[in-house]
PDB file of C-alpha atoms in Angstrom:
ATOM      1  CA  MET A   1     -91.354  24.350   2.639  1.00  0.00           C
ATOM      2  CA  ILE A   2     -94.735  24.016   0.977  1.00  0.00           C
ATOM      3  CA  ILE A   3     -95.436  20.961  -1.181  1.00  0.00           C
ATOM      4  CA  ILE A   4     -98.571  20.678  -3.309  1.00  0.00           C
ATOM      5  CA  ARG A   5     -99.552  17.139  -4.161  1.00  0.00           C
ATOM      6  CA  ARG A   6    -102.375  15.845  -6.356  1.00  0.00           C
ATOM      7  CA  ILE A   7    -104.127  13.233  -4.347  1.00  0.00           C
ATOM      8  CA  ASP A   8    -106.220  10.111  -5.021  1.00  0.00           C
ATOM      9  CA  THR A   9    -109.709  10.916  -3.678  1.00  0.00           C
ATOM     10  CA  SER A  10    -110.765   7.269  -3.741  1.00  0.00           C
ATOM     11  CA  LYS A  11    -108.533   6.555  -0.726  1.00  0.00           C
ATOM     12  CA  PRO A  12    -110.492   7.012   2.527  1.00  0.00           C
ATOM     13  CA  VAL A  13    -107.691   8.869   4.264  1.00  0.00           C
ATOM     14  CA  ASN A  14    -107.499  11.403   1.474  1.00  0.00           C
ATOM     15  CA  ALA A  15    -111.371  11.784   1.331  1.00  0.00           C
ATOM     16  CA  ALA A  16    -111.421  12.455   5.067  1.00  0.00           C
ATOM     17  CA  LEU A  17    -108.612  15.003   4.769  1.00  0.00           C
ATOM     18  CA  LEU A  18    -110.342  16.900   1.953  1.00  0.00           C
ATOM     19  CA  ASN A  19    -113.668  16.919   3.761  1.00  0.00           C
ATOM     20  CA  TRP A  20    -111.978  18.133   6.942  1.00  0.00           C
ATOM     21  CA  LEU A  21    -110.186  20.965   5.065  1.00  0.00           C
ATOM     22  CA  GLN A  22    -113.406  22.007   3.354  1.00  0.00           C
ATOM     23  CA  LEU A  23    -115.264  22.186   6.714  1.00  0.00           C
ATOM     24  CA  GLU A  24    -112.415  24.034   8.419  1.00  0.00           C
ATOM     25  CA  ILE A  25    -111.856  26.565   5.663  1.00  0.00           C
ATOM     26  CA  MET A  26    -115.522  26.966   4.458  1.00  0.00           C
ATOM     27  CA  PRO A  27    -117.737  26.156   7.446  1.00  0.00           C
ATOM     28  CA  ALA A  28    -120.830  27.809   5.909  1.00  0.00           C
ATOM     29  CA  ASP A  29    -120.611  25.684   2.725  1.00  0.00           C
ATOM     30  CA  ASP A  30    -121.467  22.123   2.083  1.00  0.00           C
ATOM     31  CA  PRO A  31    -118.334  20.188   1.083  1.00  0.00           C
ATOM     32  CA  ALA A  32    -117.958  19.614  -2.622  1.00  0.00           C
ATOM     33  CA  ASP A  33    -118.131  16.129  -3.993  1.00  0.00           C
ATOM     34  CA  ILE A  34    -114.525  14.939  -4.006  1.00  0.00           C
ATOM     35  CA  ALA A  35    -115.294  12.103  -6.371  1.00  0.00           C
ATOM     36  CA  VAL A  36    -115.582  14.739  -9.174  1.00  0.00           C
ATOM     37  CA  GLY A  37    -112.603  16.296 -10.792  1.00  0.00           C
ATOM     38  CA  TYR A  38    -108.949  16.535  -9.703  1.00  0.00           C
ATOM     39  CA  TRP A  39    -107.787  17.506  -6.229  1.00  0.00           C
ATOM     40  CA  TRP A  40    -104.595  18.755  -4.653  1.00  0.00           C
ATOM     41  CA  VAL A  41    -103.546  19.346  -1.053  1.00  0.00           C
ATOM     42  CA  ALA A  42    -100.899  21.777   0.041  1.00  0.00           C
ATOM     43  CA  PHE A  43     -98.662  20.590   2.923  1.00  0.00           C
ATOM     44  CA  GLU A  44     -96.184  22.467   5.057  1.00  0.00           C
ATOM     45  CA  ASP A  45     -93.904  20.385   7.243  1.00  0.00           C
ATOM     46  CA  GLY A  46     -96.239  17.431   6.682  1.00  0.00           C
ATOM     47  CA  ASP A  47     -99.402  19.301   7.783  1.00  0.00           C
ATOM     48  CA  ALA A  48    -102.261  19.967   5.339  1.00  0.00           C
ATOM     49  CA  ILE A  49    -102.785  23.757   5.083  1.00  0.00           C
ATOM     50  CA  GLY A  50    -104.886  24.164   1.936  1.00  0.00           C
ATOM     51  CA  PHE A  51    -106.497  22.466  -1.027  1.00  0.00           C
ATOM     52  CA  CYS A  52    -107.734  23.051  -4.527  1.00  0.00           C
ATOM     53  CA  ALA A  53    -109.782  21.257  -7.234  1.00  0.00           C
ATOM     54  CA  MET A  54    -110.726  21.524 -10.850  1.00  0.00           C
ATOM     55  CA  LYS A  55    -113.006  19.679 -13.213  1.00  0.00           C
ATOM     56  CA  HIS A  56    -113.797  19.583 -16.862  1.00  0.00           C
ATOM     57  CA  SER A  57    -116.472  21.977 -17.971  1.00  0.00           C
ATOM     58  CA  GLN A  58    -119.920  20.509 -18.568  1.00  0.00           C
ATOM     59  CA  LYS A  59    -120.481  22.951 -21.443  1.00  0.00           C
ATOM     60  CA  TRP A  60    -117.170  23.170 -23.334  1.00  0.00           C
ATOM     61  CA  SER A  61    -114.791  20.336 -24.178  1.00  0.00           C
ATOM     62  CA  ASP A  62    -111.719  22.647 -24.167  1.00  0.00           C
ATOM     63  CA  THR A  63    -112.408  24.257 -20.787  1.00  0.00           C
ATOM     64  CA  ILE A  64    -111.457  23.463 -17.144  1.00  0.00           C
ATOM     65  CA  TYR A  65    -113.385  24.915 -14.254  1.00  0.00           C
ATOM     66  CA  LEU A  66    -111.450  25.820 -11.155  1.00  0.00           C
ATOM     67  CA  HIS A  67    -114.187  24.931  -8.712  1.00  0.00           C
ATOM     68  CA  ARG A  68    -112.884  24.809  -5.172  1.00  0.00           C
ATOM     69  CA  ALA A  69    -109.854  26.128  -3.241  1.00  0.00           C
ATOM     70  CA  GLY A  70    -109.031  27.213   0.251  1.00  0.00           C
ATOM     71  CA  VAL A  71    -106.256  27.934   2.674  1.00  0.00           C
ATOM     72  CA  LEU A  72    -106.379  27.642   6.490  1.00  0.00           C
ATOM     73  CA  PRO A  73    -106.618  31.083   8.053  1.00  0.00           C
ATOM     74  CA  LYS A  74    -103.199  31.113   9.694  1.00  0.00           C
ATOM     75  CA  HIS A  75    -101.562  30.373   6.343  1.00  0.00           C
ATOM     76  CA  ARG A  76    -103.306  33.046   4.319  1.00  0.00           C
ATOM     77  CA  GLY A  77    -101.560  36.154   2.861  1.00  0.00           C
ATOM     78  CA  LYS A  78     -98.369  34.201   1.806  1.00  0.00           C
ATOM     79  CA  GLY A  79     -99.267  33.578  -1.861  1.00  0.00           C
ATOM     80  CA  LEU A  80    -100.477  30.017  -1.449  1.00  0.00           C
ATOM     81  CA  GLN A  81    -103.717  30.683  -3.341  1.00  0.00           C
ATOM     82  CA  ARG A  82    -101.696  31.801  -6.409  1.00  0.00           C
ATOM     83  CA  LYS A  83     -99.622  28.592  -6.185  1.00  0.00           C
ATOM     84  CA  LEU A  84    -102.796  26.543  -6.093  1.00  0.00           C
ATOM     85  CA  ILE A  85    -104.081  28.366  -9.147  1.00  0.00           C
ATOM     86  CA  ARG A  86    -100.764  27.749 -11.035  1.00  0.00           C
ATOM     87  CA  VAL A  87    -100.753  24.039 -10.322  1.00  0.00           C
ATOM     88  CA  ARG A  88    -104.162  23.801 -12.024  1.00  0.00           C
ATOM     89  CA  VAL A  89    -103.068  25.952 -14.916  1.00  0.00           C
ATOM     90  CA  ARG A  90    -100.186  23.610 -15.591  1.00  0.00           C
ATOM     91  CA  GLN A  91    -102.486  20.565 -15.414  1.00  0.00           C
ATOM     92  CA  ALA A  92    -105.017  22.135 -17.718  1.00  0.00           C
ATOM     93  CA  ILE A  93    -102.207  22.831 -20.254  1.00  0.00           C
ATOM     94  CA  LYS A  94    -101.138  19.187 -19.998  1.00  0.00           C
ATOM     95  CA  PHE A  95    -104.719  18.152 -20.741  1.00  0.00           C
ATOM     96  CA  GLY A  96    -104.624  20.384 -23.903  1.00  0.00           C
ATOM     97  CA  MET A  97    -107.280  22.797 -22.716  1.00  0.00           C
ATOM     98  CA  THR A  98    -107.859  26.207 -24.229  1.00  0.00           C
ATOM     99  CA  TRP A  99    -109.674  27.937 -21.390  1.00  0.00           C
ATOM    100  CA  LEU A 100    -109.869  28.085 -17.642  1.00  0.00           C
ATOM    101  CA  VAL A 101    -112.956  29.523 -15.904  1.00  0.00           C
ATOM    102  CA  SER A 102    -113.858  30.211 -12.338  1.00  0.00           C
ATOM    103  CA  ASP A 103    -115.987  32.391 -10.103  1.00  0.00           C
ATOM    104  CA  THR A 104    -115.740  34.194  -6.819  1.00  0.00           C
ATOM    105  CA  TYR A 105    -118.405  35.444  -4.463  1.00  0.00           C
ATOM    106  CA  HIS A 106    -117.630  38.299  -2.026  1.00  0.00           C
ATOM    107  CA  ASN A 107    -113.967  37.229  -1.889  1.00  0.00           C
ATOM    108  CA  PRO A 108    -111.569  40.003  -2.973  1.00  0.00           C
ATOM    109  CA  ALA A 109    -108.501  37.951  -1.925  1.00  0.00           C
ATOM    110  CA  SER A 110    -109.374  35.155  -4.330  1.00  0.00           C
ATOM    111  CA  ALA A 111    -110.367  37.624  -7.063  1.00  0.00           C
ATOM    112  CA  ASN A 112    -106.977  39.372  -6.654  1.00  0.00           C
ATOM    113  CA  SER A 113    -105.164  36.018  -6.889  1.00  0.00           C
ATOM    114  CA  LEU A 114    -106.987  35.216 -10.161  1.00  0.00           C
ATOM    115  CA  ILE A 115    -106.070  38.635 -11.528  1.00  0.00           C
ATOM    116  CA  ARG A 116    -102.381  38.127 -10.585  1.00  0.00           C
ATOM    117  CA  CYS A 117    -102.503  34.766 -12.441  1.00  0.00           C
ATOM    118  CA  GLY A 118    -103.789  36.336 -15.638  1.00  0.00           C
ATOM    119  CA  PHE A 119    -107.574  35.821 -15.314  1.00  0.00           C
ATOM    120  CA  THR A 120    -109.967  38.530 -16.460  1.00  0.00           C
ATOM    121  CA  MET A 121    -113.605  39.081 -15.563  1.00  0.00           C
ATOM    122  CA  TYR A 122    -116.328  38.291 -18.098  1.00  0.00           C
ATOM    123  CA  VAL A 123    -120.091  37.937 -18.156  1.00  0.00           C
ATOM    124  CA  PRO A 124    -121.211  34.429 -19.150  1.00  0.00           C
ATOM    125  CA  THR A 125    -124.381  33.902 -21.122  1.00  0.00           C
ATOM    126  CA  TYR A 126    -125.839  31.914 -18.183  1.00  0.00           C
ATOM    127  CA  GLN A 127    -124.926  33.384 -14.799  1.00  0.00           C
ATOM    128  CA  TYR A 128    -125.168  30.355 -12.511  1.00  0.00           C
ATOM    129  CA  GLY A 129    -123.990  31.995  -9.311  1.00  0.00           C
ATOM    130  CA  ALA A 130    -125.796  34.028  -6.713  1.00  0.00           C
ATOM    131  CA  LYS A 131    -126.290  37.739  -7.281  1.00  0.00           C
ATOM    132  CA  GLY A 132    -122.834  39.328  -6.760  1.00  0.00           C
ATOM    133  CA  THR A 133    -120.852  36.433  -8.198  1.00  0.00           C
ATOM    134  CA  LEU A 134    -117.866  37.454 -10.379  1.00  0.00           C
ATOM    135  CA  TYR A 135    -116.918  35.285 -13.323  1.00  0.00           C
ATOM    136  CA  TRP A 136    -113.345  34.771 -14.432  1.00  0.00           C
ATOM    137  CA  ARG A 137    -111.554  33.272 -17.427  1.00  0.00           C
ATOM    138  CA  LYS A 138    -108.099  32.774 -18.806  1.00  0.00           C
ATOM    139  CA  LYS A 139    -107.059  31.712 -22.266  1.00  0.00           C
ATOM    140  CA  LEU A 140    -104.196  29.232 -22.206  1.00  0.00           C
TER     141      LEU A 140
END
């Protein structure tokens, strides 16, 4: 059974776990700052198998940015990414947000998960990502 728990990133054990997950899942990327935003970890039989994060938009007060997520390779293809999106959708609704935004870069699996969760592509006024970044949004 998979359990997704929001975690307190100020606790050293949780910080170490999130940093480890980020390095395992995204070895080419620098780990994101876990002191920013809200973070969840997915567990299966007590083992961490994935994570996700979101933070308030710096531009819009009614918008949440889904800014980081990943699943360990041997646990991919089982719908966990969609579950991680849905947990953040529920939290954004609790916060009273109107929009969710995100982006993907050369990642069709993540793009398809966003589509299945009701996100659509859009072109933002300021395209902050590298060339080839796809931008996504969902109205709540």
